[in-house]
Structures are given as structure tokens and as C-alpha cells.
PDB file of C-alpha atoms in Angstrom:
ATOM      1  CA  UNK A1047       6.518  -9.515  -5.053  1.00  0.00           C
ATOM      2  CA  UNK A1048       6.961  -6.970  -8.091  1.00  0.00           C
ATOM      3  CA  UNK A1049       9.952  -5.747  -8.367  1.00  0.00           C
ATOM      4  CA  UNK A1050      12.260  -3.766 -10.845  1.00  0.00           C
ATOM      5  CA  UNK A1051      16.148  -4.172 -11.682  1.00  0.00           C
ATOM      6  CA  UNK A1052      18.110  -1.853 -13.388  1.00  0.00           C
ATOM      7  CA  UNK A1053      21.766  -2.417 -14.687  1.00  0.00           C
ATOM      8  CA  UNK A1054      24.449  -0.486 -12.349  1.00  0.00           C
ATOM      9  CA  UNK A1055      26.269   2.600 -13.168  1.00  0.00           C
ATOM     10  CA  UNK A1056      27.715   4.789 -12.574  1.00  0.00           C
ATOM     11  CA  UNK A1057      27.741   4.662 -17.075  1.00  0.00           C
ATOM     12  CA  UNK A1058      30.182   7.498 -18.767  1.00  0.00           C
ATOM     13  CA  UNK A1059      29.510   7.997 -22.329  1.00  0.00           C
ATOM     14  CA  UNK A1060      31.130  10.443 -25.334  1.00  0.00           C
ATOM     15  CA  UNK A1061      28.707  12.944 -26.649  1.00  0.00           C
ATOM     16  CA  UNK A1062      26.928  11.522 -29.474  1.00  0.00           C
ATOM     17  CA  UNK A1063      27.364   8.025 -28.306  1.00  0.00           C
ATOM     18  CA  UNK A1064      24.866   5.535 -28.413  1.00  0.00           C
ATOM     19  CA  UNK A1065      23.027   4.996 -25.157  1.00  0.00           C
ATOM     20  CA  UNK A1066      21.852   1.834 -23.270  1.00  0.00           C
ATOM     21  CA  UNK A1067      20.060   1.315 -19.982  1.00  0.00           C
ATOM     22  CA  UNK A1068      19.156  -1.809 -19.073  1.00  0.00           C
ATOM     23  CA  UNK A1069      16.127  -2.656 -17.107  1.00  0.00           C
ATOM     24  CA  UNK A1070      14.047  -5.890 -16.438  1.00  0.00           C
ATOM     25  CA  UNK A1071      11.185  -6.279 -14.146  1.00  0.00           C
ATOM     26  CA  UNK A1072       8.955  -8.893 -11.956  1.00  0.00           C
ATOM     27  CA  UNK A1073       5.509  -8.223 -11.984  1.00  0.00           C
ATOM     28  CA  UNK A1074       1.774 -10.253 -11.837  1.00  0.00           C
ATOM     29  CA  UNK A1075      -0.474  -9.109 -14.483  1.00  0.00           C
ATOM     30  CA  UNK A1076       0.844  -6.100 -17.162  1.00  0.00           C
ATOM     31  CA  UNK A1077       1.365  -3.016 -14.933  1.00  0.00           C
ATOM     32  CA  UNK A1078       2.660   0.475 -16.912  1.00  0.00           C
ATOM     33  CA  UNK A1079       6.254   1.111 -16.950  1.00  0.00           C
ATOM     34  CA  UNK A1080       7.957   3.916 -16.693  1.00  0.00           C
ATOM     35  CA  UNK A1081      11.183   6.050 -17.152  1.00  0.00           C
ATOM     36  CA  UNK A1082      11.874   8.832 -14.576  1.00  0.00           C
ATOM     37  CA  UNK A1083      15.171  10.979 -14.842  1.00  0.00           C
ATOM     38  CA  UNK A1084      16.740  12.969 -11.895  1.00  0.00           C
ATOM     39  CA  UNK A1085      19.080  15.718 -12.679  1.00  0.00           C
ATOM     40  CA  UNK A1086      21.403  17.001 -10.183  1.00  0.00           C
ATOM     41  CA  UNK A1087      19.489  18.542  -6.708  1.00  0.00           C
ATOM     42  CA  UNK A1088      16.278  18.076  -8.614  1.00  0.00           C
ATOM     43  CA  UNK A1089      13.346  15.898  -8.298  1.00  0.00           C
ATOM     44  CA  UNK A1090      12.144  13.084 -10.762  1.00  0.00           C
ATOM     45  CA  UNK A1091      10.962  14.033 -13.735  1.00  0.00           C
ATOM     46  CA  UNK A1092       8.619  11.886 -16.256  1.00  0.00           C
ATOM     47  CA  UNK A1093      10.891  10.719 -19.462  1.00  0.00           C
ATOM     48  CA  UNK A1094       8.595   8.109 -20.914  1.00  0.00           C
ATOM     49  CA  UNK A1095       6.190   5.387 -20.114  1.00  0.00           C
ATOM     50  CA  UNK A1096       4.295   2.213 -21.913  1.00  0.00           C
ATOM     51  CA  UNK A1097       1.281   0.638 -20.648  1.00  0.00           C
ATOM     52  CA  UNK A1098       1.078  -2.291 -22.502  1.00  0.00           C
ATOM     53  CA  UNK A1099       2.827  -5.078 -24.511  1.00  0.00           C
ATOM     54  CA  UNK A1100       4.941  -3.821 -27.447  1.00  0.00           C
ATOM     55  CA  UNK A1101       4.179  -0.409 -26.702  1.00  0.00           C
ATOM     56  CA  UNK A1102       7.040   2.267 -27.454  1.00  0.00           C
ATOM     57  CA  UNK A1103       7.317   5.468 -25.169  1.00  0.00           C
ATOM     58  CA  UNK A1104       9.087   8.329 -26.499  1.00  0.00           C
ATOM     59  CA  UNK A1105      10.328  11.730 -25.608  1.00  0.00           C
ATOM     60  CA  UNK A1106      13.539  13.817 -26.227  1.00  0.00           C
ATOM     61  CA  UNK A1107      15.188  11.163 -28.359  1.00  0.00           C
ATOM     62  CA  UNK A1108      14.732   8.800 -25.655  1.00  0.00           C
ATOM     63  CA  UNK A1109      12.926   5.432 -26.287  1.00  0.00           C
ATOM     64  CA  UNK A1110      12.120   1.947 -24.745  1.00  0.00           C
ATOM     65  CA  UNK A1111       9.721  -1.020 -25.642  1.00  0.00           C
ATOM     66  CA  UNK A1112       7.331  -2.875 -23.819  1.00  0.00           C
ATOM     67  CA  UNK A1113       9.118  -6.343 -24.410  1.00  0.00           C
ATOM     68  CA  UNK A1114       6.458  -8.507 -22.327  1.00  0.00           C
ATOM     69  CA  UNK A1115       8.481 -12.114 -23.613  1.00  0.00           C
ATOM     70  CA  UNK A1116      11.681 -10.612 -22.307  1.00  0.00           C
ATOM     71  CA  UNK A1117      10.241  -8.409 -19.211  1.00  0.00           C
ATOM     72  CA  UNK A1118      11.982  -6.206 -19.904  1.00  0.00           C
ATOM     73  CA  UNK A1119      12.078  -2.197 -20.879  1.00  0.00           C
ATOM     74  CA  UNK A1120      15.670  -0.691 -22.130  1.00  0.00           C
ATOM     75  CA  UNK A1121      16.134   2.525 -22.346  1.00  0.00           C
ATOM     76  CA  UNK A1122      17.760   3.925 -25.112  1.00  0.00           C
ATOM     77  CA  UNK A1123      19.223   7.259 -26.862  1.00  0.00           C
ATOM     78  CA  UNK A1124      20.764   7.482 -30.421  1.00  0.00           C
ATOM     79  CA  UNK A1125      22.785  10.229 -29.567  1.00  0.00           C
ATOM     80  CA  UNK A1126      23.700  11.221 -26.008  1.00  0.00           C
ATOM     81  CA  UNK A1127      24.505  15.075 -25.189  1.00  0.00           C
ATOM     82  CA  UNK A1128      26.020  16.424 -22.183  1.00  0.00           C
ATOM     83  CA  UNK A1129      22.768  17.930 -20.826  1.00  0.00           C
ATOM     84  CA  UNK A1130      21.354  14.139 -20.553  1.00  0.00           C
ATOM     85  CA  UNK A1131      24.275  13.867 -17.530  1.00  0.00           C
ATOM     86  CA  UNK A1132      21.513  12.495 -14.647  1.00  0.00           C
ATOM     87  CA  UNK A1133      20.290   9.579 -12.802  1.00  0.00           C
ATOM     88  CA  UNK A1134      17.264   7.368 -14.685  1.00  0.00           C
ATOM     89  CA  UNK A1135      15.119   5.633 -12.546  1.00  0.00           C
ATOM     90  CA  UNK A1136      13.092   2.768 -14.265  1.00  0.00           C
ATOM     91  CA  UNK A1137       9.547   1.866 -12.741  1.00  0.00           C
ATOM     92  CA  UNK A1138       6.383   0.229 -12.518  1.00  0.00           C
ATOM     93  CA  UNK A1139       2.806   0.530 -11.454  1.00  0.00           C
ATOM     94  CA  UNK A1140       2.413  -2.348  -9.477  1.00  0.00           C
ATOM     95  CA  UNK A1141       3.356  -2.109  -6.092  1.00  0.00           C
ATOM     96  CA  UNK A1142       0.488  -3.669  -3.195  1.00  0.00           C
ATOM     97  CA  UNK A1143      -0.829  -0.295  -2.467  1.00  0.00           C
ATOM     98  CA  UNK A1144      -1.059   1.196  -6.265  1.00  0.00           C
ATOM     99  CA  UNK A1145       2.193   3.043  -5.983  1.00  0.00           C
ATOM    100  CA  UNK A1146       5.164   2.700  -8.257  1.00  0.00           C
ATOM    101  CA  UNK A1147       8.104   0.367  -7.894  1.00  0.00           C
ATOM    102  CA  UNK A1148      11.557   2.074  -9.018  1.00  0.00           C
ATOM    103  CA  UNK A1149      15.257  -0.001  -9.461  1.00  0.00           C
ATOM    104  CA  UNK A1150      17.958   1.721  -7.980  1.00  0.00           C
ATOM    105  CA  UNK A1151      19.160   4.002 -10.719  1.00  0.00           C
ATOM    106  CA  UNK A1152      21.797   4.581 -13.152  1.00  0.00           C
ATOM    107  CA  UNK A1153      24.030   7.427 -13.067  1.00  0.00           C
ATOM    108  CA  UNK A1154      24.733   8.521 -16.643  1.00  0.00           C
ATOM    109  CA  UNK A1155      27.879  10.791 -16.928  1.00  0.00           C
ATOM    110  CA  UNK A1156      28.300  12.189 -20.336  1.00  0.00           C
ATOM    111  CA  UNK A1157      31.342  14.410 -21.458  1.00  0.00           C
ATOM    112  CA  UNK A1158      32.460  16.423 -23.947  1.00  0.00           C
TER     113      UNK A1158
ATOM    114  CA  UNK B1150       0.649  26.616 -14.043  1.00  0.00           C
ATOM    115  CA  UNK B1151       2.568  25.600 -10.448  1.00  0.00           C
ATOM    116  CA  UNK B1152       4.228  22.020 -10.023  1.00  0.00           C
ATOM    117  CA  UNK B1153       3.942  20.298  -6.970  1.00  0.00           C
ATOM    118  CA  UNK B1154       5.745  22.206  -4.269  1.00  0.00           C
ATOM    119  CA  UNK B1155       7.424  20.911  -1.421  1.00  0.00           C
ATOM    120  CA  UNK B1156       8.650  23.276   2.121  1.00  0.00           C
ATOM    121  CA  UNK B1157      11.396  23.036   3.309  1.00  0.00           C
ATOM    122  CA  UNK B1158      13.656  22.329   0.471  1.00  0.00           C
ATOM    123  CA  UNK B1159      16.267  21.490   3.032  1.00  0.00           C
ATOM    124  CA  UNK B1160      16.539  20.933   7.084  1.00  0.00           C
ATOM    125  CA  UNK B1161      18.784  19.735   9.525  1.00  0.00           C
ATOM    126  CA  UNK B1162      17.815  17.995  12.620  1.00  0.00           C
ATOM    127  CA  UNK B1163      19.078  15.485  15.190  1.00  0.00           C
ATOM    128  CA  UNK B1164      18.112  12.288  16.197  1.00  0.00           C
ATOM    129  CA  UNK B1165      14.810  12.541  18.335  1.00  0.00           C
ATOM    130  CA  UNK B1166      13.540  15.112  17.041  1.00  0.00           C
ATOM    131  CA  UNK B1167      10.369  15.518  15.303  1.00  0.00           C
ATOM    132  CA  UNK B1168      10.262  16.956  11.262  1.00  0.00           C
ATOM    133  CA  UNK B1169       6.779  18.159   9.543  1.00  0.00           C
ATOM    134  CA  UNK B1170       7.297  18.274   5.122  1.00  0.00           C
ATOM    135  CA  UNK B1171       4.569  20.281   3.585  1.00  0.00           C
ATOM    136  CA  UNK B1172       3.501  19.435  -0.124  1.00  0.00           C
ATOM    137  CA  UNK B1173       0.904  21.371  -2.294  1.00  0.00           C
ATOM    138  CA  UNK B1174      -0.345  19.256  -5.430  1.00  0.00           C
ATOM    139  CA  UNK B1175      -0.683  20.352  -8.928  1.00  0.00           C
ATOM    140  CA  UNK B1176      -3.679  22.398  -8.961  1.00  0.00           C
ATOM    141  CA  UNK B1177      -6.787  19.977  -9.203  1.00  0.00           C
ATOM    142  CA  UNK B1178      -5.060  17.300  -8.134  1.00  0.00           C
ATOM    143  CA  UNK B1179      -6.785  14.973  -5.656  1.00  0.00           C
ATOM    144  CA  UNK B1180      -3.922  12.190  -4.649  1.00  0.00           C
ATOM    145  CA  UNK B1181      -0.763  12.675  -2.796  1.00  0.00           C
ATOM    146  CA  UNK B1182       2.084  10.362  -2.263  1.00  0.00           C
ATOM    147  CA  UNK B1183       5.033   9.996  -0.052  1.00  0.00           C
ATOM    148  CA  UNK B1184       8.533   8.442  -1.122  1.00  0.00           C
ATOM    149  CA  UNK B1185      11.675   8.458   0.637  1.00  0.00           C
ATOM    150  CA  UNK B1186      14.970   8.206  -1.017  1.00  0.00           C
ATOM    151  CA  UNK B1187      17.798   7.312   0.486  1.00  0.00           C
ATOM    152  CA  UNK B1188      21.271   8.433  -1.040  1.00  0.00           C
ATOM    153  CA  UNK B1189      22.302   5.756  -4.238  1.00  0.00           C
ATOM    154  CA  UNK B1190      18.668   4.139  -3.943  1.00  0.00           C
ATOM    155  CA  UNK B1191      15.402   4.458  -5.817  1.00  0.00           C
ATOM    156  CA  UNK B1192      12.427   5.973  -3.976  1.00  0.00           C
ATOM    157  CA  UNK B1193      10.296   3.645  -1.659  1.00  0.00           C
ATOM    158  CA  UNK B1194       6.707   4.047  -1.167  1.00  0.00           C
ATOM    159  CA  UNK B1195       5.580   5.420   2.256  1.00  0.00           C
ATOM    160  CA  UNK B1196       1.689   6.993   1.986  1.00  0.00           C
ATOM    161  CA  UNK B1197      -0.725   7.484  -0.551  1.00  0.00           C
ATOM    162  CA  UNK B1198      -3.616   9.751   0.193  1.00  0.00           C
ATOM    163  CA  UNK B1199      -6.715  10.755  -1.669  1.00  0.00           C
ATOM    164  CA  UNK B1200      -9.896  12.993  -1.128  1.00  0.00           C
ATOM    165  CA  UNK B1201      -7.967  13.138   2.832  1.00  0.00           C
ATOM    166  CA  UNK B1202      -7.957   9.316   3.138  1.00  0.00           C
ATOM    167  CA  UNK B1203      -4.796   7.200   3.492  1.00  0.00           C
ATOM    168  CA  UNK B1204      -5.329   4.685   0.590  1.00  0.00           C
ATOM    169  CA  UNK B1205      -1.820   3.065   1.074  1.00  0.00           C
ATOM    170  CA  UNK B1206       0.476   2.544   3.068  1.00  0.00           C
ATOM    171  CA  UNK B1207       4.447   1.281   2.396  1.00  0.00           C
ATOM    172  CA  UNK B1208       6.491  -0.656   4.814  1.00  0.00           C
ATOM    173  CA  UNK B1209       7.388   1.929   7.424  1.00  0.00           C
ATOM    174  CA  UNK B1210       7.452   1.981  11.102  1.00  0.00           C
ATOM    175  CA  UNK B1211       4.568   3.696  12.957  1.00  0.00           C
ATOM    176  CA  UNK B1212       6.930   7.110  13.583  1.00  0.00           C
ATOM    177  CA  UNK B1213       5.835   7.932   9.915  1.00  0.00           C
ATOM    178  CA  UNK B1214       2.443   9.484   9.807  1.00  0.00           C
ATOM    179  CA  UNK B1215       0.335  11.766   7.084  1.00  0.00           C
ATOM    180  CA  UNK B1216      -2.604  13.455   6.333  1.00  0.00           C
ATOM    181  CA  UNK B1217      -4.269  15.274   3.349  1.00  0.00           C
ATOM    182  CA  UNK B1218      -6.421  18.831   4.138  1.00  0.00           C
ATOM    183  CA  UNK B1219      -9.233  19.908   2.538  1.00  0.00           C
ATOM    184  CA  UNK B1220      -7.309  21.951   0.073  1.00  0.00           C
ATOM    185  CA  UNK B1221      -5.507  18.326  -1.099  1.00  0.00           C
ATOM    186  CA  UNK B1222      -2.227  19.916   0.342  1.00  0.00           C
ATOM    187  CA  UNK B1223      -0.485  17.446   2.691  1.00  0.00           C
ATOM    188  CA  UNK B1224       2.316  17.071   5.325  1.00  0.00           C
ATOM    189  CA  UNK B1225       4.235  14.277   6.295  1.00  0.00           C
ATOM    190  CA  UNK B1226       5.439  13.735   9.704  1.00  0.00           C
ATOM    191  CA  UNK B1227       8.475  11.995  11.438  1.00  0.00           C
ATOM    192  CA  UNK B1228       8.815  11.225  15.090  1.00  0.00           C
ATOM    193  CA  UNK B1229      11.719   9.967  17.315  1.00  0.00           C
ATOM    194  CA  UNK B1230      14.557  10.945  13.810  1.00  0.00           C
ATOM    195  CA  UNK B1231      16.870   8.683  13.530  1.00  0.00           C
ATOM    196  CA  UNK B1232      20.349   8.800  11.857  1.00  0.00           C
ATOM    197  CA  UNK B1233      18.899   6.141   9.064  1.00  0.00           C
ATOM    198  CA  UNK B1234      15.539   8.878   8.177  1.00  0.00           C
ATOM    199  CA  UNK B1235      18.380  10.881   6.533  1.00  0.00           C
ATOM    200  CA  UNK B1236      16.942  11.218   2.734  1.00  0.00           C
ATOM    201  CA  UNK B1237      15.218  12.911  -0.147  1.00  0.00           C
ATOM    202  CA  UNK B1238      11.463  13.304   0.726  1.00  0.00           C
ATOM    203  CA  UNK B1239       9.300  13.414  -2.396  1.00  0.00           C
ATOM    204  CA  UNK B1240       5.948  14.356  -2.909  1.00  0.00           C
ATOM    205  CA  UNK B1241       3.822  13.619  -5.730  1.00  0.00           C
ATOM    206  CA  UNK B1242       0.126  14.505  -6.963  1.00  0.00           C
ATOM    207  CA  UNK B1243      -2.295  13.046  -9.134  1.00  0.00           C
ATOM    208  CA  UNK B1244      -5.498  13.494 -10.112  1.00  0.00           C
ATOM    209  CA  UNK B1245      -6.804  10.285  -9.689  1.00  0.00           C
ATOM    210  CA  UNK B1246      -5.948   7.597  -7.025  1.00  0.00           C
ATOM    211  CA  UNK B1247      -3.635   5.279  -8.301  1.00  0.00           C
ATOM    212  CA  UNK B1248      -5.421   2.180  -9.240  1.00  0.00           C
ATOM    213  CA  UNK B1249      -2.719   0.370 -10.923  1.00  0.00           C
ATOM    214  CA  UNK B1250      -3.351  -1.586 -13.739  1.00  0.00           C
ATOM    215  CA  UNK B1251      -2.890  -0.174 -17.806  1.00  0.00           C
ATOM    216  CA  UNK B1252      -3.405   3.483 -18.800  1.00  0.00           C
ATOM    217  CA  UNK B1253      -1.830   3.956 -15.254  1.00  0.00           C
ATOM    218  CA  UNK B1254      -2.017   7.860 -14.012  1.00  0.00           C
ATOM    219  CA  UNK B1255       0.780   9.682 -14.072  1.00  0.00           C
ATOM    220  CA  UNK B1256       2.599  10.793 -10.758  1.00  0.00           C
ATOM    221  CA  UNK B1257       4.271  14.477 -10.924  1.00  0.00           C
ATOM    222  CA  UNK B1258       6.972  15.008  -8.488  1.00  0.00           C
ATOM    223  CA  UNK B1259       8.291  17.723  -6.779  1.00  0.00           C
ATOM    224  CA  UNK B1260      11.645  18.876  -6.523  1.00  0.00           C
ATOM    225  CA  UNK B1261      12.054  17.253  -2.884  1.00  0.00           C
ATOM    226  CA  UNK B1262      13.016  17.903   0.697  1.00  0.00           C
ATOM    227  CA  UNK B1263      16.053  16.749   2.092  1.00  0.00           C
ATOM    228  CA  UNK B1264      16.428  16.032   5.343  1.00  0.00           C
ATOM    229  CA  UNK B1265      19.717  15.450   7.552  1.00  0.00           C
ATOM    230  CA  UNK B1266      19.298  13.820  10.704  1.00  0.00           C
ATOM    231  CA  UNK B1267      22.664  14.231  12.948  1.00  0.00           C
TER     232      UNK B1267
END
């Protein structure tokens, strides 16, 4: 079945460090792919999505490709601050009944 | 404009008890899903409802029902708790039913309830 697998955390970072998230997926067909981030006692929030090959989502100074050869979708962040300090759930559209797959989550830590 | 809002935010109950979550969608929002998450995991699937019909259904046991009203609002029930239902209950709306595929729908989350079963 689809399924999505996310590198494990929990990952600390400097401010203004270079951020990596890894994530690769198992999927039939090309389903959308997503980014969610939880902050601390919240719910999931939307970061960024691509719904097809090659296709870059952006938002915040986050990105990630659509890498169909690779399966994969990385996210990424030039410069981390403090404020991104949250969990980041990568996911797809995919699942048997039209609902979204998600990995486990990374915990990003980021300090001063 | 509201976000989707979930009641309670937080509860407490013990094992064999019975729990009802409440979840209002986005305004003009016609689809409402379910997802547990556990503590350290990702959400799982559990319903999918739109126009007040389940159109999915994840892999839990029969002590998990749902139901959409006519206003699109829906609740989510749990009988018989058990120490392992202990988790973040999520709601989210869309406006169309999730049909998978490209140019996917978004889902919009709400901020959660969490229940502790003791």
C-alpha cells in the first residue's frame, strides 16, 4: 500500500542554519504531496504542497520538489529561525479511501 | 472568516466510557474528516464524510462511529474507551470530497481535541 517515510528527529539546528527534512514515499499513480507543520498544542497547519512531477511548493522560505525518479519530497529552509521550532508532517493524497497518508514526523528544535 | 473548530479542546475520561467530539467546518465546506493521533505518530485516517454520507472509512474497530448534519458540522463518537484511544482528535473540512488524484483539495485542520482515557 502507499505509504510515506520521513527521516527521524528529534533535529536541533542554530538559527540561520540550513535546514533538511528528509522524506520519501510509496505510492501507485502520482498522488499530491504535501507538507503540514504542527506547532506546540496546535493543530496541523498547511506549509506547502506539489501535485505533480518536478513541481516546487513554496511558502515562508520553505521549499521541496516533486522528485518523481527519486520518490521523494525534501523539505528544505535556507535559513532556520527559532519560530520554525515544530513538528513537520510530510503527506500524500493517496490513501484507499481519498484521505491523506502522513510519516511520523520530525521534531525540529531550533535555538538561539 | 472562522477555521474549523473543534469542542472540547480537552477531556478526561476512563476506560468504558463513551466520548462525543464536535467539529464545525470552514464555512461552505461540504467534507469532514476524522484523524487520530497518537503521541510521537502521524495522524491516521478514521472517517470521511460528505453531503452527510460516510465516503471512507480507515482501519478502526466498530466502537468508532460518525455522522455529518445538515449544517456539514459533525461529531465523532467513541464507545467502550480504552487506555490505547488516548490521542489528538483532528477534524478537517473541505469543500470538495477528496477524490485523490492531482490538483488534490486541500484539507484545513483544526486545532484538535485531546482526549485522555485513564
Amino acid at each position: 500500500g502507499n505509504s510515506v517515510t520521513q527521516m527521524e528527529g528529534p533535529v536541533t539546528l542554530s538559527e540561520e542554519a540550513f535546514l533538511t527534512i528528509n522524506c520519501t514515499y510509496t505510492a501507485t499513480g502520482y498522488p499530491s504531496l504535501f507538507w503540514y507543520v504542527q506547532y506546540p498544542g496546535e493543530g496541523l497547519q498547511l506549509l506547502l504542497k506539489a501535485t505533480k512531477a518536478d513541481d516546487k511548493g513554496s511558502n515562508k522560505g520553505f521549499e521541496a520538489t516533486y522528485r518523481k525518479e527519486t520518490t521523494s519530497f525534501h523539505l528544505e529552509k535556507g535559513s532556520v529561525q527559532v519560530s520554525d521550532s515544530a513538528v513537520y508532517f510530510c503527506a500524500l493524497h493517496g490513501g484507499s479511501q481519498g484521505n491523506l497518508i502522513f510519516g511520523k514526523g520530525t521534531k525540529l528544535s531550533v535555538k538561539p | 472568516d472562522a477555521g474549523v473548530t473543534q469542542s472540547p479542546t480537552h477531556l478526561i475520561k476512563t476506560r468504558g466510557q463513551h466520548v462525543t467530539l464536535r467539529c464545525s467546518p470552514i464555512s461552505g465546506h461540504k467534507s469532514v474528516s476524522w484523524y487520530q493521533q497518537v503521541l510521537g505518530q502521524g495522524p491516521q485516517f478514521i472517517f470521511q464524510y460528505y453531503e452527510k454520507e460516510e465516503r471512507g472509512r480507515g482501519n478502526f474497530p466498530d466502537r468508532f462511529s460518525a455522522r455529518q448534519f445538515p449544517n456539514y458540522s459533525s461529531e465523532l463518537n467513541v464507545n467502550a474507551l480504552l487506555l490505547g484511544d488516548s490521542a489528538l482528535y483532528l477534524c478537517a473540512s473541505s469543500f470538495v470530497l477528496q477524490a485523490g488524484g492531482q490538483g488534490a483539495n486541500v484539507l484545513t485542520f483544526g486545532a484538535g481535541s485531546r482526549l485522555t482515557v485513564l
